[in-house]
Tab-separated table of C-alpha atoms in Angstrom:
chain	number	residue	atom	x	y	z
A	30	UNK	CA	-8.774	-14.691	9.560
A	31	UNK	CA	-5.000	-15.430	9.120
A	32	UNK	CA	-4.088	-15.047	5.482
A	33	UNK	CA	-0.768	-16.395	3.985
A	34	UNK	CA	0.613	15.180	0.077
A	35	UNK	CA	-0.273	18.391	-0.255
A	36	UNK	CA	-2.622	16.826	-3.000
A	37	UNK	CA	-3.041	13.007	-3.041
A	38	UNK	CA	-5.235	11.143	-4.481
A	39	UNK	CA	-5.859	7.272	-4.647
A	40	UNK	CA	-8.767	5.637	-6.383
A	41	UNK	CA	-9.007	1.834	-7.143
A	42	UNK	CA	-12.194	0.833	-8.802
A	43	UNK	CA	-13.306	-2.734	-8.507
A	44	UNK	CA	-10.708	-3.686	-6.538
A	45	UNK	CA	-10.406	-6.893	-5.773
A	46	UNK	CA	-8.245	-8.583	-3.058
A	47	UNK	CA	-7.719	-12.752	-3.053
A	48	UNK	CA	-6.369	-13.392	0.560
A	49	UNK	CA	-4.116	-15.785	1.036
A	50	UNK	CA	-3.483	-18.210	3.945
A	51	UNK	CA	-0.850	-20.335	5.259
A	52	UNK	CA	-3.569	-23.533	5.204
A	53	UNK	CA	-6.088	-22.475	3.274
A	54	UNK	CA	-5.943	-21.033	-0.418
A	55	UNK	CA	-9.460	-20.152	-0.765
A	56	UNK	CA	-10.007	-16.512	-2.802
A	57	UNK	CA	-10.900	-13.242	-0.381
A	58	UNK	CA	-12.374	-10.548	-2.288
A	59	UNK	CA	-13.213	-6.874	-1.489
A	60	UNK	CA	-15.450	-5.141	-3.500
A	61	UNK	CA	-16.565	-1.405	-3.162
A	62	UNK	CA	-19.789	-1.849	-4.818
A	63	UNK	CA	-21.900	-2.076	-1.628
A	64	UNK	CA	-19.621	0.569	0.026
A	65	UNK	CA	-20.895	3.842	0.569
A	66	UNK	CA	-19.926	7.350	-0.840
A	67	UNK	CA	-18.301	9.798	1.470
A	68	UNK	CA	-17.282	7.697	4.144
A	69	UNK	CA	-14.577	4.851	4.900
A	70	UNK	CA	-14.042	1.776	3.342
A	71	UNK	CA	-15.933	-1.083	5.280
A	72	UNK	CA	-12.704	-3.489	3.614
A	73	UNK	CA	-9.982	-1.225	4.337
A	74	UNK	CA	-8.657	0.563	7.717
A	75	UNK	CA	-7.303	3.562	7.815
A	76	UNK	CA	-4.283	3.998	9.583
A	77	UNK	CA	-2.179	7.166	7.772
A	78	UNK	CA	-4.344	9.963	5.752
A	79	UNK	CA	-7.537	10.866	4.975
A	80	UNK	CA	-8.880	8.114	2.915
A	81	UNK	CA	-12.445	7.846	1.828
A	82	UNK	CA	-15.037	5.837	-0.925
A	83	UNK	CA	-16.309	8.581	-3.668
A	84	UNK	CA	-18.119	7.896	-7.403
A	85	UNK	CA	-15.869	8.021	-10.180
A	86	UNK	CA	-18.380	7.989	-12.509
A	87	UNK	CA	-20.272	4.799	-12.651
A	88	UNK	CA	-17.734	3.621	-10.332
A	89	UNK	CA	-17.314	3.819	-6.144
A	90	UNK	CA	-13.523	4.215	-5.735
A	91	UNK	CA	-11.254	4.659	-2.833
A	92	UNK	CA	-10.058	8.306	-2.264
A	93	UNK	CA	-6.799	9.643	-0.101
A	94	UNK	CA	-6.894	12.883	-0.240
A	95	UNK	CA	-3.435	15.072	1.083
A	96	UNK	CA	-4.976	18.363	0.649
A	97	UNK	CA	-6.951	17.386	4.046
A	98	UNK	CA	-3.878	15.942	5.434
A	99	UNK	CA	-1.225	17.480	7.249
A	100	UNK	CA	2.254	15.490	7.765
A	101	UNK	CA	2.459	14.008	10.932
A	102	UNK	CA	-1.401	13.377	11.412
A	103	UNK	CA	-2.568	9.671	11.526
A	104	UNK	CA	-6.211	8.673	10.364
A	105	UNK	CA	-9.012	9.513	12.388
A	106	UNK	CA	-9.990	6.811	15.051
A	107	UNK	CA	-6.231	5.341	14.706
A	108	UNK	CA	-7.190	4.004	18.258
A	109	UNK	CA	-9.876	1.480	17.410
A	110	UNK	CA	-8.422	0.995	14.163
A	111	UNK	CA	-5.567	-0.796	15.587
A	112	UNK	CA	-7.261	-2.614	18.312
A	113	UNK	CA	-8.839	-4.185	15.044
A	114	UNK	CA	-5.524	-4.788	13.359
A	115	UNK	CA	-3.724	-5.681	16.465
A	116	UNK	CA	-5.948	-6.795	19.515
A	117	UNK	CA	-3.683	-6.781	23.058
A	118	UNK	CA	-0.534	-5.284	20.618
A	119	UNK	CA	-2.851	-2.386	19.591
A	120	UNK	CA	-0.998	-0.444	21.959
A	121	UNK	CA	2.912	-1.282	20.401
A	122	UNK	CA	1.378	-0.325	16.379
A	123	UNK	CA	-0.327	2.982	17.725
A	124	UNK	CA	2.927	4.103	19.716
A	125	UNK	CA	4.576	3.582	16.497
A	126	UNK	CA	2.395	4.982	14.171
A	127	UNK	CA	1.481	8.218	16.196
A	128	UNK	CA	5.609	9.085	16.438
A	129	UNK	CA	6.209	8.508	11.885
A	130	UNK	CA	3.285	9.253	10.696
A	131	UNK	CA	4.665	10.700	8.141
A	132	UNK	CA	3.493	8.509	4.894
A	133	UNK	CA	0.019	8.186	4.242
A	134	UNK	CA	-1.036	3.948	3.747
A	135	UNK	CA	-4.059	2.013	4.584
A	136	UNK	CA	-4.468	-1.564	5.583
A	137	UNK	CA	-6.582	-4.384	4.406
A	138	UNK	CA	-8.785	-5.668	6.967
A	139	UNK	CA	-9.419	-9.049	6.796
A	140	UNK	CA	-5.827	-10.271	5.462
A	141	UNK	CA	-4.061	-10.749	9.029
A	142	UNK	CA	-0.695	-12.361	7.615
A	143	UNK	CA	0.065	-12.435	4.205
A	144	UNK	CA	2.884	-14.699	3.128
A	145	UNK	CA	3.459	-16.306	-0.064
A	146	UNK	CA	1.864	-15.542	-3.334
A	147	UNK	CA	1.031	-12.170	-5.517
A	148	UNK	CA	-0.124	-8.640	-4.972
A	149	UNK	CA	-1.237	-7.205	-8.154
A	150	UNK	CA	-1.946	-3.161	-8.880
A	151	UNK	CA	-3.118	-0.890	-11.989
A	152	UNK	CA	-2.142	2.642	-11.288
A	153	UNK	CA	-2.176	5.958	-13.080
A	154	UNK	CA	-0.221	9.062	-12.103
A	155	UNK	CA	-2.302	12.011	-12.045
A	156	UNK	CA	-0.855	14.929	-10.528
A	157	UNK	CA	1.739	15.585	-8.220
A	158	UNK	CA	4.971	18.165	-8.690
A	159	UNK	CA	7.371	16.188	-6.344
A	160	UNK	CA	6.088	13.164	-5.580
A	161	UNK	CA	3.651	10.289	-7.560
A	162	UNK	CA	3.784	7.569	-5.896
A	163	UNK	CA	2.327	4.337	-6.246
A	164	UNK	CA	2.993	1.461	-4.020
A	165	UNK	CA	1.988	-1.946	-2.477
A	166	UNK	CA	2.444	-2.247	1.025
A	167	UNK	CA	3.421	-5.296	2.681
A	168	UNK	CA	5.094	-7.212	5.617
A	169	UNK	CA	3.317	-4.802	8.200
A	170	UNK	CA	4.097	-6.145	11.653
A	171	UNK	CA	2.461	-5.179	14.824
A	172	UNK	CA	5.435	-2.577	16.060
A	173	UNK	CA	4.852	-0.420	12.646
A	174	UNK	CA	7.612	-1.908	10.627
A	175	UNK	CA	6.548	-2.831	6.881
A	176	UNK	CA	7.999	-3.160	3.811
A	177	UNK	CA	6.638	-1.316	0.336
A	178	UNK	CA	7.180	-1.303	-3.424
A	179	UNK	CA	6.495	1.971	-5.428
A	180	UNK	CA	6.853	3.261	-8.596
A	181	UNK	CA	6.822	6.776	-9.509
A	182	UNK	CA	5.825	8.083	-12.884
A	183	UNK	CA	7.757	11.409	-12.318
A	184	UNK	CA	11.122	9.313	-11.588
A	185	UNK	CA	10.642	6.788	-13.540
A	186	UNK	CA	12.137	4.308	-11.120
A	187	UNK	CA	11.322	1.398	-8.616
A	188	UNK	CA	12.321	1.234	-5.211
A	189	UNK	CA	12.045	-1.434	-2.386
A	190	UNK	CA	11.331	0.438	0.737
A	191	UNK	CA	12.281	-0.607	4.632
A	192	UNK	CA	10.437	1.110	7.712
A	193	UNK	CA	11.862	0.100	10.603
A	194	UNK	CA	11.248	1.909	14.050
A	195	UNK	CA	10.052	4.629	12.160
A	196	UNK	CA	13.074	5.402	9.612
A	197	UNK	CA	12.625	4.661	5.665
A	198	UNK	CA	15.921	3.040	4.313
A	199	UNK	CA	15.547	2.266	0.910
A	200	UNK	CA	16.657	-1.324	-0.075
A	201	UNK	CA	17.122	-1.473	-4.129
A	202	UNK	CA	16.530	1.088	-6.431
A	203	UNK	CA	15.765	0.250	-10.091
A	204	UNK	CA	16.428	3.139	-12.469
A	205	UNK	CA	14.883	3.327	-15.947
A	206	UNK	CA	11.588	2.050	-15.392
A	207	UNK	CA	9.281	3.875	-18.221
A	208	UNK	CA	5.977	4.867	-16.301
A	209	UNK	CA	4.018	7.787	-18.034
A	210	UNK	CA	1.810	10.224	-16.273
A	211	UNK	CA	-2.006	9.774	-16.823
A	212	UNK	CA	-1.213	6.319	-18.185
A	213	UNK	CA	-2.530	2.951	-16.745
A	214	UNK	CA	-0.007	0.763	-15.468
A	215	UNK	CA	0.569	-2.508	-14.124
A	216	UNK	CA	2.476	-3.326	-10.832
A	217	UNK	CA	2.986	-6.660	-9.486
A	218	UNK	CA	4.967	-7.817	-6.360
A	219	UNK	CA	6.045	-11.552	-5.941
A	220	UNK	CA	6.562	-13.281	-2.552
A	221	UNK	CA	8.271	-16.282	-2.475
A	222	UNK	CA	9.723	-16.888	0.905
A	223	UNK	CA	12.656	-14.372	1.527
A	224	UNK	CA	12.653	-13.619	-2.595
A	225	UNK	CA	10.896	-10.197	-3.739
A	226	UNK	CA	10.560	-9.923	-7.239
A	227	UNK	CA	8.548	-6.504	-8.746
A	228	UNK	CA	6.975	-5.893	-12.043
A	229	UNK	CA	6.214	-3.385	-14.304
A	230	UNK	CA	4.162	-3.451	-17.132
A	231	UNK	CA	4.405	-7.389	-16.843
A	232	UNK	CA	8.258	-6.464	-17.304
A	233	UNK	CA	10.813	-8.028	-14.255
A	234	UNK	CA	12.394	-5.273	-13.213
A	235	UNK	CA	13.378	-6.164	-9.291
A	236	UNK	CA	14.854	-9.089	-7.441
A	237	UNK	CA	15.779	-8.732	-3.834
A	238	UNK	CA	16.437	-11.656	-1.218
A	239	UNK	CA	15.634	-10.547	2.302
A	240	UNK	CA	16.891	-11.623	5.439
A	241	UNK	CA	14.038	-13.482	6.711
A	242	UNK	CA	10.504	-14.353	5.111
A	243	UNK	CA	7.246	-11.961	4.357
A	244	UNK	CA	4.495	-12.112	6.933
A	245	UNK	CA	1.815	-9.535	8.040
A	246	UNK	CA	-0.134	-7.065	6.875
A	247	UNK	CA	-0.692	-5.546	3.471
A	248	UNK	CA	-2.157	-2.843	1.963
A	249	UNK	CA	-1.388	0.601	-0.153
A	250	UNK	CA	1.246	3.674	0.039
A	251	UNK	CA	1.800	6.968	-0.961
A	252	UNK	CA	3.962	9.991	-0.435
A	253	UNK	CA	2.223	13.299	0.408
A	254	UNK	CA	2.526	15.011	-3.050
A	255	UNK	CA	1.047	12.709	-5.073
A	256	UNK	CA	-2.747	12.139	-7.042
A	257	UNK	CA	-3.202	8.966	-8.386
A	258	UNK	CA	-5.599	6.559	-9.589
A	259	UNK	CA	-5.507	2.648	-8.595
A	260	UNK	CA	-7.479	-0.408	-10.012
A	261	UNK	CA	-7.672	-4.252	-9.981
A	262	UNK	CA	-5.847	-4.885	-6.507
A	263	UNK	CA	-4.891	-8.688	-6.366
A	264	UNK	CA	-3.499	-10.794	-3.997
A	265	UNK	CA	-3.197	-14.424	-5.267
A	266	UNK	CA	-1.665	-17.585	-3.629
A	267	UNK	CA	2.052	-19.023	-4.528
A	268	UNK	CA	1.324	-22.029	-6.751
């Protein structure tokens, strides 16, 4: 389908996931209600961490979980997870990933190439003494490169991230961005072409023009100190 940690935690509940394409605008949705507990996501792959579904509550909810994790590990079955991402380039991505694995982020699976529209995010900051980081991962290409934006309740900022041949370079840093712990928040990344645009709390906060225009993967990102909670993932087409 083409479609335009020491302790970490991630749980989205109800999540769901409009996929966009570059000729067709119909909705894709993922839904963890038929998923089951204790085991992998059926809608999302794997690729850094140990992510897994669990019950929050009345709620099935998607679970990375650092204390399992030790940097430098990828997921288990990285193999086969990016023959299914990748087909004949699996073997490019799992070079890549296997030599920085070194941020834990899984991939949706049936949005192949993202390109204009939305991704939409609640989050809620836990735990997490160094690190609580929330972020929407996007622009993954085939040799590992991608490009995120997180927000961090314990910095109170917003950065644009760059991974490129395995390095993180950060591209803009937005200071000042109010983000309690153990409060729900809102983030929201806008793809237009080669504009970025991220908000917080329905709030602009970043504008960034990159070199060249967004298409790939997408999916969620972390750092290894971090427990949070994530709902209502969107992705919705450019109008």
């Amino acid at each position: 389908m083409k479609l335009a940690t020491r302790t970490i935690m991630f749980a989205l509940a109800g999540l769901a996931a409009l996929a966009l394409s570059a000729t067709a605008m119909e909705p894709f949705k993922v839904d963890f209600s038929d998923e089951t507990v204790g085991s992998e996501p059926k809608s999302f792959l794997s690729v850094v961490g140990v992510w897994r579904i669990e019950a929050d509550g009345t709620n099935k909810v998607l679970v990375v979980d650092g204390r399992q994790w030790k940097e430098g590990q990828t997921s288990a079955g990285i193999a086969d997870k990016a023959r299914a991402l990748y087909g004949d380039r699996y073997a490019e991505f799992l070079d890549r990933v296997q030599a920085y694995a070194y941020f834990p982020y899984t991939v949706v699976k049936d949005v192949a190439d993202f390109r204009n529209g939305a991704i939409a995010m609640r989050f809620q900051g836990i735990s997490g003494r160094i690190d609580q980081g929330a972020g929407i991962l996007f622009n993954l290409k085939p040799n590992g490169d991608y490009l995120t934006v997180r927000a961090n309740p314990l910095e109170n900022n917003l950065v644009l991230w760059k991974f490129e041949k395995g390095r993180r370079s950060s591209v803009k840093w937005i200071r000042d961005t109010p983000t309690a712990t153990r409060q729900w928040h809102d983030l929201k990344v806008q793809l237009v072409g080669t504009k970025v645009q991220a908000y917080l709390d329905g709030k602009l906060y970043l504008e960034h023009v990159l070199t060249e225009p967004v298409s790939g993967r997408i999916g969620l990102w972390s750092k290894a100190d971090s427990h949070m909670y994530f709902d209502d993932y969107t992705v919705t087409p450019a109008d």
